[in-house]
Amino acid sequence: MPKGMATISQSFFFILPFLLYSRLDIASSAPSCGPVVANDVDRIQFALNLEFLEADFFLHGALGEGLDQVAPELVRSGPPPIGARKANLDDLERRIIEEFGYQEVGHLRAITSAVEGLPRPQLDLSPQNFEKIFNQAIGQDLKPPMDPYLNTVNYLLASYVIPYVGLVGYVGTIPSLTSSSSLSLVASLLGVESGQDAVIRALLYKRECEIVEPYNITVAEFTRGISNLRNQLGMCGVKDEGVIVLDPQSGAENKTDSNILSADANSLSYARQPQEILRIVYGTGNESQPGGFLPKGGIGKIAQGYLNS
């Protein structure tokens, strides 16, 4: 366990998935974990859900304005995000997040140059939505509610919630793509998404022992709780880990408790399928039940197919 002033015990994080199970609305039937039946266009359009989410979260966090101001042509008359705002960031982190935001603009442009663009879905980036995520991740109602825009640490933890989901989604998509142009596009998107996630995780790892005020919970424990929550919602096994693992046997080559890059026993990236992604971003554990970041559901044939099933 990392050094620091943490008061939450290892046993708490052992029972956390069971606590979460009782709090979340999880589909009762056996979850689907295999590849969906879809063509390249549908798979790439599905990625727009995460790219829109990341673009508006990063742009608003760094600049106080989003796609409607920076690249309105990409929005295609989609509704403005709920609750997005400028974060109170230190200068270094603000410049990093600003760069990430502009990178997401490029991603959206690249995708909509390759396939037909879609209107931005309704996004919920409000403090209240993040509050629910943090509460579920920690297994208690945090008092006062944790505001992702309040300071740098809170915003980095909120950022930890998002890019990794897109990263593992691209890893899961690539084996099902059939054309070289699709493979090239998604591989290029994955390269930058993985870089963004690595930077966020490294910034949090540097703060691993820091107490997130006023909760008396360390940064490392927050990342572990968020990762546990995503595993619980995804419903397809462990594909996510915090920036510190409790047992070095779970680290790289069974030798480290650092976990700056989340990976399997061979240090290969985990993969998730679209239905897993929807369960996580909806926050419901059910790909047919919208909520969370996409309160009205995702866009594209894959997401809409689940809503209509």
Short mmCIF file of C-alpha atoms in Angstrom, two decimals:
data_model
loop_
_atom_site.label_atom_id
_atom_site.label_comp_id
_atom_site.label_asym_id
_atom_site.label_seq_id
_atom_site.Cartn_x
_atom_site.Cartn_y
_atom_site.Cartn_z
CA MET A 1 0.00 0.00 0.00
CA PRO A 2 1.38 3.51 -0.80
CA LYS A 3 2.86 5.60 1.92
CA GLY A 4 0.83 8.50 3.22
CA MET A 5 -1.90 9.52 5.58
CA ALA A 6 -4.60 7.30 4.12
CA THR A 7 -7.23 6.05 6.52
CA ILE A 8 -9.15 3.79 4.15
CA SER A 9 -7.93 0.25 4.65
CA GLN A 10 -7.03 -2.34 2.07
CA SER A 11 -9.97 -4.40 3.24
CA PHE A 12 -12.32 -1.59 2.25
CA PHE A 13 -11.10 -1.73 -1.32
CA PHE A 14 -11.42 -5.51 -1.26
CA ILE A 15 -15.13 -5.24 -0.43
CA LEU A 16 -15.73 -2.12 -2.55
CA PRO A 17 -16.94 -4.01 -5.66
CA PHE A 18 -19.57 -5.75 -3.52
CA LEU A 19 -20.70 -2.47 -2.02
CA LEU A 20 -20.95 -0.95 -5.47
CA TYR A 21 -22.95 -3.87 -6.75
CA SER A 22 -25.66 -3.11 -4.21
CA ARG A 23 -25.74 0.56 -5.18
CA LEU A 24 -25.75 0.36 -8.96
CA ASP A 25 -28.54 -0.58 -11.33
CA ILE A 26 -26.89 -3.55 -13.01
CA ALA A 27 -28.58 -5.60 -15.72
CA SER A 28 -29.63 -8.96 -14.30
CA SER A 29 -28.91 -10.99 -17.43
CA ALA A 30 -25.44 -12.25 -18.28
CA PRO A 31 -23.44 -9.37 -19.77
CA SER A 32 -22.22 -9.41 -23.34
CA CYS A 33 -18.45 -9.05 -23.58
CA GLY A 34 -17.65 -10.05 -27.17
CA PRO A 35 -17.31 -7.93 -30.32
CA VAL A 36 -20.49 -6.42 -31.74
CA VAL A 37 -21.62 -6.96 -35.30
CA ALA A 38 -20.91 -3.69 -37.10
CA ASN A 39 -19.07 -2.29 -40.09
CA ASP A 40 -16.08 0.05 -39.97
CA VAL A 41 -18.17 3.20 -40.34
CA ASP A 42 -20.42 2.29 -37.42
CA ARG A 43 -17.43 1.48 -35.23
CA ILE A 44 -15.67 4.74 -36.01
CA GLN A 45 -18.85 6.78 -35.55
CA PHE A 46 -19.30 5.17 -32.14
CA ALA A 47 -16.00 6.73 -31.10
CA LEU A 48 -17.53 10.19 -31.60
CA ASN A 49 -19.34 9.74 -28.28
CA LEU A 50 -16.05 9.70 -26.36
CA GLU A 51 -14.31 12.27 -28.56
CA PHE A 52 -17.11 14.81 -28.06
CA LEU A 53 -17.04 14.11 -24.32
CA GLU A 54 -13.30 14.62 -24.03
CA ALA A 55 -13.23 17.69 -26.29
CA ASP A 56 -15.82 19.65 -24.35
CA PHE A 57 -14.51 18.56 -20.95
CA PHE A 58 -10.93 19.57 -21.71
CA LEU A 59 -11.76 22.77 -23.61
CA HIS A 60 -14.13 24.04 -20.96
CA GLY A 61 -11.75 23.01 -18.17
CA ALA A 62 -8.83 24.94 -19.65
CA LEU A 63 -10.51 27.80 -21.52
CA GLY A 64 -13.99 28.21 -20.11
CA GLU A 65 -15.44 27.61 -23.56
CA GLY A 66 -16.06 24.50 -25.62
CA LEU A 67 -16.68 23.23 -29.11
CA ASP A 68 -19.53 25.71 -29.69
CA GLN A 69 -16.94 28.50 -29.57
CA VAL A 70 -13.77 26.73 -30.74
CA ALA A 71 -15.07 24.56 -33.60
CA PRO A 72 -18.84 25.04 -33.99
CA GLU A 73 -18.89 23.31 -37.37
CA LEU A 74 -18.11 20.01 -35.67
CA VAL A 75 -21.10 20.19 -33.33
CA ARG A 76 -23.69 19.78 -36.13
CA SER A 77 -26.42 21.46 -34.08
CA GLY A 78 -26.00 19.08 -31.14
CA PRO A 79 -27.12 20.48 -27.76
CA PRO A 80 -24.60 22.27 -25.53
CA PRO A 81 -23.10 20.27 -22.67
CA ILE A 82 -24.72 20.48 -19.26
CA GLY A 83 -22.71 22.05 -16.46
CA ALA A 84 -19.29 22.36 -18.13
CA ARG A 85 -17.13 25.17 -16.77
CA LYS A 86 -13.58 26.44 -16.45
CA ALA A 87 -11.52 24.68 -13.81
CA ASN A 88 -9.26 26.38 -11.28
CA LEU A 89 -6.05 24.84 -12.61
CA ASP A 90 -2.39 25.49 -11.93
CA ASP A 91 -0.60 26.89 -14.97
CA LEU A 92 1.23 23.68 -15.99
CA GLU A 93 -1.88 21.54 -15.83
CA ARG A 94 -3.96 24.21 -17.58
CA ARG A 95 -1.57 24.24 -20.54
CA ILE A 96 -1.61 20.43 -20.70
CA ILE A 97 -5.42 20.28 -20.60
CA GLU A 98 -5.68 23.04 -23.21
CA GLU A 99 -3.46 21.01 -25.54
CA PHE A 100 -5.58 17.92 -24.93
CA GLY A 101 -8.71 19.91 -25.79
CA TYR A 102 -7.32 21.07 -29.11
CA GLN A 103 -6.12 17.54 -29.84
CA GLU A 104 -9.70 16.33 -29.43
CA VAL A 105 -10.83 18.94 -31.93
CA GLY A 106 -8.35 17.43 -34.39
CA HIS A 107 -9.66 13.95 -33.62
CA LEU A 108 -13.23 15.00 -34.35
CA ARG A 109 -12.15 16.63 -37.60
CA ALA A 110 -10.20 13.54 -38.66
CA ILE A 111 -13.10 11.21 -37.89
CA THR A 112 -15.68 13.33 -39.68
CA SER A 113 -13.38 13.63 -42.67
CA ALA A 114 -13.30 9.84 -42.90
CA VAL A 115 -16.95 9.02 -42.11
CA GLU A 116 -20.17 10.98 -41.93
CA GLY A 117 -20.28 13.23 -38.89
CA LEU A 118 -23.10 13.15 -36.36
CA PRO A 119 -24.61 15.80 -34.08
CA ARG A 120 -22.95 16.01 -30.69
CA PRO A 121 -24.92 14.02 -28.12
CA GLN A 122 -26.27 15.60 -24.97
CA LEU A 123 -23.34 15.59 -22.53
CA ASP A 124 -23.56 15.99 -18.77
CA LEU A 125 -20.31 17.48 -17.48
CA SER A 126 -21.88 19.02 -14.40
CA PRO A 127 -20.33 18.84 -10.94
CA GLN A 128 -23.41 16.87 -9.88
CA ASN A 129 -22.68 14.09 -12.38
CA PHE A 130 -19.06 13.83 -11.27
CA GLU A 131 -20.24 13.92 -7.66
CA LYS A 132 -22.21 10.71 -8.27
CA ILE A 133 -19.18 9.06 -9.86
CA PHE A 134 -16.84 10.00 -7.02
CA ASN A 135 -19.38 8.85 -4.41
CA GLN A 136 -19.82 5.48 -6.12
CA ALA A 137 -16.07 5.09 -6.55
CA ILE A 138 -15.37 5.70 -2.87
CA GLY A 139 -18.47 3.93 -1.58
CA GLN A 140 -19.81 6.84 0.45
CA ASP A 141 -21.43 10.23 0.01
CA LEU A 142 -18.55 12.70 0.19
CA LYS A 143 -19.20 15.78 2.31
CA PRO A 144 -19.00 18.40 0.93
CA PRO A 145 -19.72 17.11 -2.60
CA MET A 146 -16.52 16.78 -4.61
CA ASP A 147 -16.37 19.48 -7.29
CA PRO A 148 -14.21 18.47 -10.29
CA TYR A 149 -13.63 22.10 -11.26
CA LEU A 150 -12.57 23.32 -7.81
CA ASN A 151 -8.82 22.76 -8.09
CA THR A 152 -6.09 20.95 -10.01
CA VAL A 153 -6.20 17.68 -8.07
CA ASN A 154 -9.97 17.35 -8.34
CA TYR A 155 -9.85 18.08 -12.05
CA LEU A 156 -7.08 15.55 -12.67
CA LEU A 157 -9.11 12.91 -10.86
CA ALA A 158 -12.11 13.81 -13.00
CA SER A 159 -9.88 13.57 -16.08
CA TYR A 160 -8.78 10.13 -14.92
CA VAL A 161 -12.39 9.05 -15.36
CA ILE A 162 -12.59 9.77 -19.09
CA PRO A 163 -9.67 9.22 -21.59
CA TYR A 164 -8.86 5.68 -20.47
CA VAL A 165 -12.35 4.58 -21.50
CA GLY A 166 -11.70 5.80 -25.04
CA LEU A 167 -8.24 4.24 -25.07
CA VAL A 168 -9.42 0.71 -24.24
CA GLY A 169 -12.33 1.20 -26.62
CA TYR A 170 -9.94 1.82 -29.51
CA VAL A 171 -7.87 -1.22 -28.50
CA GLY A 172 -11.05 -3.28 -28.62
CA THR A 173 -12.12 -1.84 -31.97
CA ILE A 174 -8.94 -2.33 -33.99
CA PRO A 175 -9.13 -6.16 -34.40
CA SER A 176 -12.62 -5.85 -35.90
CA LEU A 177 -11.77 -3.22 -38.52
CA THR A 178 -11.45 -4.43 -42.09
CA SER A 179 -10.03 -1.60 -44.21
CA SER A 180 -6.50 -0.26 -44.08
CA SER A 181 -7.76 3.32 -43.95
CA SER A 182 -9.91 2.56 -40.90
CA LEU A 183 -7.03 0.78 -39.20
CA SER A 184 -4.69 3.67 -39.87
CA LEU A 185 -7.15 6.24 -38.52
CA VAL A 186 -8.00 4.37 -35.33
CA ALA A 187 -4.36 3.44 -34.64
CA SER A 188 -3.44 7.12 -34.93
CA LEU A 189 -6.26 8.14 -32.61
CA LEU A 190 -5.21 5.47 -30.13
CA GLY A 191 -1.64 6.74 -30.07
CA VAL A 192 -2.67 10.18 -28.85
CA GLU A 193 -5.43 8.93 -26.52
CA SER A 194 -2.95 6.62 -24.80
CA GLY A 195 -0.52 9.51 -24.46
CA GLN A 196 -3.15 11.70 -22.82
CA ASP A 197 -4.04 8.96 -20.37
CA ALA A 198 -0.38 8.36 -19.55
CA VAL A 199 0.18 12.04 -18.78
CA ILE A 200 -2.86 12.21 -16.51
CA ARG A 201 -1.85 9.04 -14.70
CA ALA A 202 1.74 10.27 -14.28
CA LEU A 203 0.55 13.58 -12.82
CA LEU A 204 -1.65 11.67 -10.37
CA TYR A 205 1.10 9.16 -9.56
CA LYS A 206 3.36 12.07 -8.56
CA ARG A 207 0.62 13.02 -6.09
CA GLU A 208 -0.17 9.43 -5.00
CA CYS A 209 0.19 10.13 -1.26
CA GLU A 210 -1.43 13.53 -1.36
CA ILE A 211 -4.62 13.79 0.68
CA VAL A 212 -7.61 15.03 -1.31
CA GLU A 213 -9.07 17.63 1.02
CA PRO A 214 -11.24 17.55 3.00
CA TYR A 215 -11.90 13.84 2.60
CA ASN A 216 -8.78 12.31 4.16
CA ILE A 217 -8.48 9.98 1.15
CA THR A 218 -5.33 9.81 -0.95
CA VAL A 219 -5.08 10.41 -4.67
CA ALA A 220 -4.00 6.78 -5.14
CA GLU A 221 -7.08 5.54 -3.31
CA PHE A 222 -9.34 7.69 -5.48
CA THR A 223 -7.79 6.24 -8.65
CA ARG A 224 -8.21 2.72 -7.28
CA GLY A 225 -11.85 3.37 -6.47
CA ILE A 226 -12.56 4.86 -9.92
CA SER A 227 -10.89 1.91 -11.62
CA ASN A 228 -12.85 -0.56 -9.49
CA LEU A 229 -16.05 1.26 -10.41
CA ARG A 230 -15.30 1.05 -14.14
CA ASN A 231 -14.59 -2.66 -13.82
CA GLN A 232 -17.87 -3.11 -11.96
CA LEU A 233 -19.86 -1.16 -14.54
CA GLY A 234 -18.13 -2.75 -17.54
CA MET A 235 -19.04 -6.21 -16.19
CA CYS A 236 -16.37 -8.05 -18.18
CA GLY A 237 -13.58 -8.61 -15.69
CA VAL A 238 -10.63 -6.56 -14.49
CA LYS A 239 -9.51 -4.21 -17.25
CA ASP A 240 -8.62 -1.24 -15.11
CA GLU A 241 -6.30 -0.48 -12.19
CA GLY A 242 -5.33 2.57 -10.16
CA VAL A 243 -1.94 4.28 -10.29
CA ILE A 244 -0.75 2.12 -7.38
CA VAL A 245 -1.44 -1.60 -7.03
CA LEU A 246 -1.70 -3.07 -3.54
CA ASP A 247 0.37 -6.13 -4.43
CA PRO A 248 3.58 -5.89 -6.53
CA GLN A 249 2.57 -9.25 -8.01
CA SER A 250 0.04 -7.20 -9.99
CA GLY A 251 2.69 -4.75 -11.23
CA ALA A 252 4.94 -4.89 -14.27
CA GLU A 253 6.66 -8.30 -14.34
CA ASN A 254 5.38 -8.82 -10.78
CA LYS A 255 7.98 -6.37 -9.50
CA THR A 256 6.38 -2.92 -9.06
CA ASP A 257 3.58 -1.39 -7.09
CA SER A 258 3.63 1.60 -9.45
CA ASN A 259 1.00 1.37 -12.16
CA ILE A 260 1.43 4.47 -14.26
CA LEU A 261 0.31 2.57 -17.36
CA SER A 262 -2.61 0.21 -16.79
CA ALA A 263 -1.86 -3.10 -18.53
CA ASP A 264 -2.25 -6.87 -18.26
CA ALA A 265 0.26 -9.49 -17.09
CA ASN A 266 2.27 -9.04 -20.30
CA SER A 267 2.04 -5.24 -20.14
CA LEU A 268 -0.42 -5.20 -23.04
CA SER A 269 -3.31 -2.75 -23.10
CA TYR A 270 -6.70 -3.95 -21.99
CA ALA A 271 -9.55 -3.87 -24.52
CA ARG A 272 -13.23 -3.06 -24.14
CA GLN A 273 -16.15 -3.47 -26.54
CA PRO A 274 -18.82 -0.81 -27.25
CA GLN A 275 -21.38 -2.33 -24.88
CA GLU A 276 -18.83 -2.18 -22.04
CA ILE A 277 -18.06 1.45 -22.90
CA LEU A 278 -21.74 2.38 -22.78
CA ARG A 279 -22.25 0.67 -19.41
CA ILE A 280 -19.41 2.79 -18.03
CA VAL A 281 -20.19 6.20 -19.54
CA TYR A 282 -23.92 5.79 -18.79
CA GLY A 283 -22.98 4.92 -15.22
CA THR A 284 -25.79 2.37 -15.13
CA GLY A 285 -24.01 -0.89 -15.94
CA ASN A 286 -26.59 -1.31 -18.71
CA GLU A 287 -25.89 -0.45 -22.35
CA SER A 288 -29.62 0.07 -22.93
CA GLN A 289 -30.14 2.48 -20.02
CA PRO A 290 -28.72 5.97 -20.59
CA GLY A 291 -27.44 8.22 -17.85
CA GLY A 292 -24.19 9.62 -16.56
CA PHE A 293 -22.21 11.48 -19.18
CA LEU A 294 -24.79 10.68 -21.89
CA PRO A 295 -28.18 11.22 -20.24
CA LYS A 296 -30.09 10.85 -23.52
CA GLY A 297 -27.94 8.02 -24.86
CA GLY A 298 -25.10 7.78 -27.33
CA ILE A 299 -25.06 8.60 -31.02
CA GLY A 300 -24.47 6.29 -33.97
CA LYS A 301 -26.02 2.98 -35.00
CA ILE A 302 -24.27 0.91 -32.33
CA ALA A 303 -25.39 3.02 -29.37
CA GLN A 304 -28.83 3.62 -30.83
CA GLY A 305 -29.23 -0.09 -31.49
CA TYR A 306 -28.92 -0.83 -27.81
CA LEU A 307 -31.39 1.93 -26.93
CA ASN A 308 -33.94 0.48 -29.32
CA SER A 309 -33.45 -3.15 -28.26
#
